[in-house]
């Protein structure tokens, strides 16, 4: 029940925030802060006593009927992976409310409604163990995000919001077709027509069909992730969204794609995934290099950060298709680390824009003098982004590369070029913004206390994850092993060993 | 009897063709009435004397008179200019081709039917009446409601909101300003 | 006719008696409020009487009607929708030209036609019901005759609907010639006799589909739709989109299942072509429109295309899916057109995209209902449109109709674009334009619609079992 | 007794129907269009009479009577609309009815 409560708290909080927004602009902020904080505390309490839940498949499992006519149930379940992602969701959610405190002055109520509903959709995605429910939440987070970009976005917001919506909706529908096909194949095989994830695991079907269905799922997840030929919506959406929107997009929404790969694509279609692995890894490497190259070419700071996401998510793709424990641990770490570091960068960009009303790199320079604290923060997050040892991203990328090295040496070498590229573009940010010659003289204040709290908490997390990643790795371990089991099953069945 | 059928059919087709291609609305209507009369003959031959009578009374009698009434009222019967450009031969080509294609379709449909001659059963008005007022009694009630809709609708739509001067009188009024208005 | 037949006819008789009583009332005194109140009462009583006759069904009345659960369900839908449209019409007509009472008389006769359609089991009733509906609609469309648009829309609808009726009649005649019966149920048995000719049947059905296609606005018989939607008074447009289409679709479903159309390759071909054309043409043409009524007109073309898919599913779930879709489409259309009605002022209908700029900041509640309706049309979760589309895709895949399902999916994405355009307008910065006040009845309708859209979208189970119980053909 | 092949009869009805259709497509005068529709209705009625006589049933004739009633109702509403149209547009040309367009797509 607690899982359902997590979502319901957000939904009702959103409605309350909207209604109270009519009378006051402070109330919605407080309400959403409280709602998310409650959720964060609840999740934290689960995290702290996770040992107590025993070692069944799920830490918490909640199931009740929803639309029995179609075999749809309200099945929510939590394991280590979902738990980590939920923590991340509520943490970043809390920060998004904080950073919007001053930025959003108009239509505050509706803004917070959207934020909370997006978070509810994302939390739902991380918890759903019924494919129909999963799709339901998958779509649910689109509409508020569309409003967030379309109403509070920057100059080109309408175009960006259309693009975002159409891309994700079209790919989502492909996944939906696959879900339905899977449902019927399973139903015909066993006579049980259900959308339940557990039941659908291990559905037997012919290889070409499995491959086709997997492509349907991949379409949705790769668009979200995003992987290079399908990444077109991302720079626009990230650039035009308000800061909180960018943080949620980069920090959470992209992660639903990664989560989908781990949770659905590989366990549901292990054989097809193995067959797709080489292509997947190539796509990942292309993403890393192409994203880095484009990031380097940008003059719009927000766009630059957006493209670094493309590059970082390439690592996730690479790791997912390496099929081994180390790489998977790396993927989980990368998901979290990227959410924190990129989220932080977006927050910094937002703070800059609030002060100087531009995102053009060429107009900035030498800002360190006026804002040493902000500069220091920028330096730390840029370092995190390039993967400096001791910071979160380093652990993640190191694990992924170590894992992939066992699977495919060539790809690993190519991917590590991405690390070099990351160094270049990250340093370029610091150089162009905070150091160097002052292009224009800006008058600006340094970070306020609220902003210091936001950035400070992010810095703590980045260091903590970089120095003591063990709790994360431990929590994720059962899920990682579970996912890998399905692949190993395939190798045993085939009596060959595609994975060294 | 067969000869009469063919003659009547020919008359019906020719007069219908003349009706739809005529320039003068009144003349066209007269052709249409001829066509309806000849169809009525065919109904008689096919063994439906009651319907033959109704065709003359209701169709040719009532409905066509309604048409003539409206045409007279609007005074457009003699208007020949309006459709001149539409009645050029070129305009007929496309619709005729379309109709020709449909005709081919019908012909192919007819080819597929088993060749059969009708038994020409005569169904007398009495039988029709019995059927109409037993099996189809509710149908009669429904058509009453349908006619009610027609009446209310025609009443609402046909009524003039403000006085409109008859076109014919408009010119008169221009010269004699004191000429009385005439309602349609 | 036996007493139980009369019992079955109660709702129909109430709807038929109401306009006559109204005419009598008008003969004594013309009072708009009285007629309006009378209409509401009559519709409500007719709706309640449906529960009253439930024990007596199913009953057949001669060969003309069959009152079974299916027709009762649709009667309920039709009466409720007409009731809501009556509520919407009051304010809209308040400032109209002198005779506004006849509007309700005609509305009742149109609803009577729809009720007969959904209970029809015979070509005679099919034709009479359809014509009763059409003739009433000619009048309703041209009702505000002081406006140019109304006359133009009325004349266009008159010509095209009459032609379609002629096609329908000719088609029915051919089928009668082939099978020797006017009853739906006797057609299938007749097909096994030696006199039967497949081509004759095919031509007959094809011509009937021309007629029905006109009424449902399927491509390529859709030309009238945008013009009539735009030119007609908004409540009448609502009526065409909801009651008229729902009733004709209900009839088509019954007829198609009675003649086992999904087993006939020729019929399947016709329906498939119509469905795919309607989806694509409807959605693609909607993309460039600026007028909301026209956008919704093209969207309705596409929606009817989706709905045709259910005909080919060929089993019970197909009927369930169709009913769910029709109901959800009716609710959604009531919401969308209801908002347009409520925002229309004395002179002009609020049918331009500019009228809706920033509506969310001026009238949040109205805008929310409009947004919900549009999202439902687009098939986004949390709304009934999503479950409805899901149901069609679901049953379609089960029956292996991949071509149709995939074009439905592609079209959902195309359609999304123009729905988003309207939604974007709703949420863009507000302009200074004044909006007319919204009456209590208007709020009531919007409230019902909003609850319906969300309820069926989140918890459809109850309604699904209701449909399963009521859809025995 | 008559012995006319049923095909010929149907052919006759179909020809009438098509003549009506041609008239509808070619003519722009709204009264002529209404007349063409009457021709089409009439030919459809003819099919019912033919079918009725083929099967020896009264149903065809009954249907014809209903068609007659419907045609009458339709003509009355149609002519009323035509009257209104004439007063608004001062013409009976159907092509003049072209005000309903999307403002942007005017051509």
Short mmCIF file of N, CA, C and O in Angstrom, two decimals, chain D residues 37-80:
data_model
loop_
_atom_site.label_atom_id
_atom_site.label_comp_id
_atom_site.label_asym_id
_atom_site.label_seq_id
_atom_site.Cartn_x
_atom_site.Cartn_y
_atom_site.Cartn_z
N UNK D 37 -32.74 14.38 -57.70
CA UNK D 37 -32.86 13.49 -56.53
C UNK D 37 -34.19 12.76 -56.55
O UNK D 37 -34.26 11.57 -56.24
N UNK D 38 -35.25 13.48 -56.97
CA UNK D 38 -36.54 12.81 -57.06
C UNK D 38 -36.47 11.65 -58.04
O UNK D 38 -37.03 10.57 -57.80
N UNK D 39 -35.79 11.87 -59.17
CA UNK D 39 -35.64 10.79 -60.15
C UNK D 39 -34.95 9.59 -59.51
O UNK D 39 -35.36 8.43 -59.67
N UNK D 40 -33.91 9.88 -58.71
CA UNK D 40 -33.17 8.78 -58.08
C UNK D 40 -34.05 8.03 -57.09
O UNK D 40 -34.05 6.80 -57.04
N UNK D 41 -34.79 8.78 -56.29
CA UNK D 41 -35.70 8.14 -55.33
C UNK D 41 -36.70 7.24 -56.06
O UNK D 41 -36.97 6.12 -55.66
N UNK D 42 -37.21 7.80 -57.16
CA UNK D 42 -38.23 7.08 -57.90
C UNK D 42 -37.66 5.78 -58.46
O UNK D 42 -38.30 4.73 -58.40
N UNK D 43 -36.44 5.84 -58.95
CA UNK D 43 -35.86 4.63 -59.53
C UNK D 43 -35.60 3.61 -58.43
O UNK D 43 -35.75 2.41 -58.64
N UNK D 44 -35.21 4.10 -57.24
CA UNK D 44 -35.01 3.15 -56.14
C UNK D 44 -36.34 2.48 -55.79
O UNK D 44 -36.39 1.27 -55.54
N UNK D 45 -37.42 3.29 -55.81
CA UNK D 45 -38.73 2.71 -55.57
C UNK D 45 -39.05 1.65 -56.61
O UNK D 45 -39.61 0.59 -56.29
N UNK D 46 -38.67 1.93 -57.83
CA UNK D 46 -38.91 0.97 -58.91
C UNK D 46 -38.25 -0.37 -58.60
O UNK D 46 -38.84 -1.44 -58.83
N UNK D 47 -37.05 -0.31 -58.07
CA UNK D 47 -36.36 -1.56 -57.73
C UNK D 47 -37.20 -2.36 -56.73
O UNK D 47 -37.32 -3.58 -56.85
N UNK D 48 -37.75 -1.64 -55.75
CA UNK D 48 -38.55 -2.36 -54.76
C UNK D 48 -39.77 -3.00 -55.39
O UNK D 48 -40.16 -4.12 -55.04
N UNK D 49 -40.40 -2.29 -56.35
CA UNK D 49 -41.57 -2.87 -57.02
C UNK D 49 -41.16 -4.11 -57.80
O UNK D 49 -41.82 -5.16 -57.75
N UNK D 50 -40.03 -3.99 -58.49
CA UNK D 50 -39.56 -5.15 -59.27
C UNK D 50 -39.30 -6.33 -58.33
O UNK D 50 -39.73 -7.46 -58.58
N UNK D 51 -38.61 -6.04 -57.22
CA UNK D 51 -38.29 -7.11 -56.30
C UNK D 51 -39.57 -7.69 -55.71
O UNK D 51 -39.71 -8.92 -55.60
N UNK D 52 -40.51 -6.80 -55.37
CA UNK D 52 -41.78 -7.28 -54.83
C UNK D 52 -42.48 -8.21 -55.81
O UNK D 52 -43.03 -9.24 -55.43
N UNK D 53 -42.43 -7.83 -57.07
CA UNK D 53 -43.12 -8.67 -58.04
C UNK D 53 -42.34 -9.96 -58.29
O UNK D 53 -42.90 -11.00 -58.55
N UNK D 54 -41.02 -9.89 -58.14
CA UNK D 54 -40.23 -11.12 -58.30
C UNK D 54 -40.60 -12.13 -57.21
O UNK D 54 -40.74 -13.31 -57.47
N UNK D 55 -40.71 -11.63 -55.97
CA UNK D 55 -40.97 -12.55 -54.87
C UNK D 55 -42.45 -12.71 -54.57
O UNK D 55 -42.82 -13.44 -53.67
N UNK D 56 -43.28 -11.95 -55.31
CA UNK D 56 -44.70 -12.05 -55.05
C UNK D 56 -45.09 -11.58 -53.68
O UNK D 56 -45.98 -12.14 -53.04
N UNK D 57 -44.40 -10.55 -53.17
CA UNK D 57 -44.70 -10.06 -51.83
C UNK D 57 -45.26 -8.64 -51.91
O UNK D 57 -45.01 -7.91 -52.86
N UNK D 58 -45.98 -8.28 -50.85
CA UNK D 58 -46.49 -6.91 -50.80
C UNK D 58 -45.43 -5.94 -50.28
O UNK D 58 -45.56 -4.73 -50.43
N UNK D 59 -44.39 -6.47 -49.64
CA UNK D 59 -43.42 -5.61 -48.95
C UNK D 59 -42.82 -4.54 -49.85
O UNK D 59 -42.63 -3.40 -49.43
N UNK D 60 -42.57 -4.92 -51.10
CA UNK D 60 -41.98 -3.96 -52.02
C UNK D 60 -42.89 -2.76 -52.21
O UNK D 60 -42.44 -1.61 -52.17
N UNK D 61 -44.16 -3.03 -52.39
CA UNK D 61 -45.10 -1.92 -52.61
C UNK D 61 -45.25 -1.08 -51.36
O UNK D 61 -45.35 0.14 -51.43
N UNK D 62 -45.28 -1.75 -50.20
CA UNK D 62 -45.38 -1.00 -48.95
C UNK D 62 -44.18 -0.06 -48.83
O UNK D 62 -44.31 1.12 -48.48
N UNK D 63 -43.01 -0.61 -49.14
CA UNK D 63 -41.81 0.22 -49.06
C UNK D 63 -41.94 1.41 -50.01
O UNK D 63 -41.55 2.53 -49.67
N UNK D 64 -42.52 1.19 -51.17
CA UNK D 64 -42.67 2.29 -52.11
C UNK D 64 -43.54 3.39 -51.51
O UNK D 64 -43.25 4.58 -51.66
N UNK D 65 -44.57 2.98 -50.81
CA UNK D 65 -45.45 4.00 -50.21
C UNK D 65 -44.67 4.83 -49.19
O UNK D 65 -44.78 6.06 -49.15
N UNK D 66 -43.83 4.13 -48.42
CA UNK D 66 -43.03 4.89 -47.45
C UNK D 66 -42.06 5.83 -48.17
O UNK D 66 -41.85 6.96 -47.74
N UNK D 67 -41.48 5.33 -49.26
CA UNK D 67 -40.56 6.20 -50.00
C UNK D 67 -41.29 7.45 -50.47
O UNK D 67 -40.76 8.56 -50.43
N UNK D 68 -42.52 7.23 -50.90
CA UNK D 68 -43.32 8.35 -51.38
C UNK D 68 -43.51 9.39 -50.28
O UNK D 68 -43.33 10.59 -50.50
N UNK D 69 -43.83 8.89 -49.08
CA UNK D 69 -44.05 9.81 -47.95
C UNK D 69 -42.77 10.58 -47.65
O UNK D 69 -42.78 11.80 -47.46
N UNK D 70 -41.66 9.84 -47.62
CA UNK D 70 -40.39 10.49 -47.31
C UNK D 70 -40.05 11.52 -48.37
O UNK D 70 -39.62 12.64 -48.06
N UNK D 71 -40.28 11.14 -49.64
CA UNK D 71 -39.95 12.07 -50.71
C UNK D 71 -40.75 13.35 -50.56
O UNK D 71 -40.24 14.46 -50.73
N UNK D 72 -42.01 13.19 -50.19
CA UNK D 72 -42.86 14.37 -50.03
C UNK D 72 -42.32 15.27 -48.92
O UNK D 72 -42.18 16.49 -49.09
N UNK D 73 -41.97 14.64 -47.79
CA UNK D 73 -41.46 15.44 -46.67
C UNK D 73 -40.16 16.12 -47.07
O UNK D 73 -39.94 17.30 -46.76
N UNK D 74 -39.33 15.38 -47.77
CA UNK D 74 -38.05 15.96 -48.13
C UNK D 74 -38.20 17.12 -49.09
O UNK D 74 -37.54 18.15 -48.96
N UNK D 75 -39.10 16.93 -50.05
CA UNK D 75 -39.30 18.00 -51.01
C UNK D 75 -39.85 19.24 -50.33
O UNK D 75 -39.44 20.37 -50.63
N UNK D 76 -40.75 19.05 -49.36
CA UNK D 76 -41.32 20.24 -48.73
C UNK D 76 -40.24 21.01 -47.97
O UNK D 76 -40.13 22.23 -48.10
N UNK D 77 -39.41 20.27 -47.20
CA UNK D 77 -38.35 20.97 -46.48
C UNK D 77 -37.35 21.56 -47.48
O UNK D 77 -36.88 22.70 -47.34
N UNK D 78 -37.05 20.77 -48.51
CA UNK D 78 -36.07 21.23 -49.50
C UNK D 78 -36.53 22.49 -50.18
O UNK D 78 -35.76 23.45 -50.32
N UNK D 79 -37.78 22.53 -50.59
CA UNK D 79 -38.27 23.73 -51.29
C UNK D 79 -38.30 24.93 -50.35
O UNK D 79 -37.99 26.05 -50.76
N UNK D 80 -38.62 24.66 -49.07
CA UNK D 80 -38.60 25.77 -48.12
C UNK D 80 -37.19 26.34 -48.00
O UNK D 80 -36.98 27.55 -47.98
#
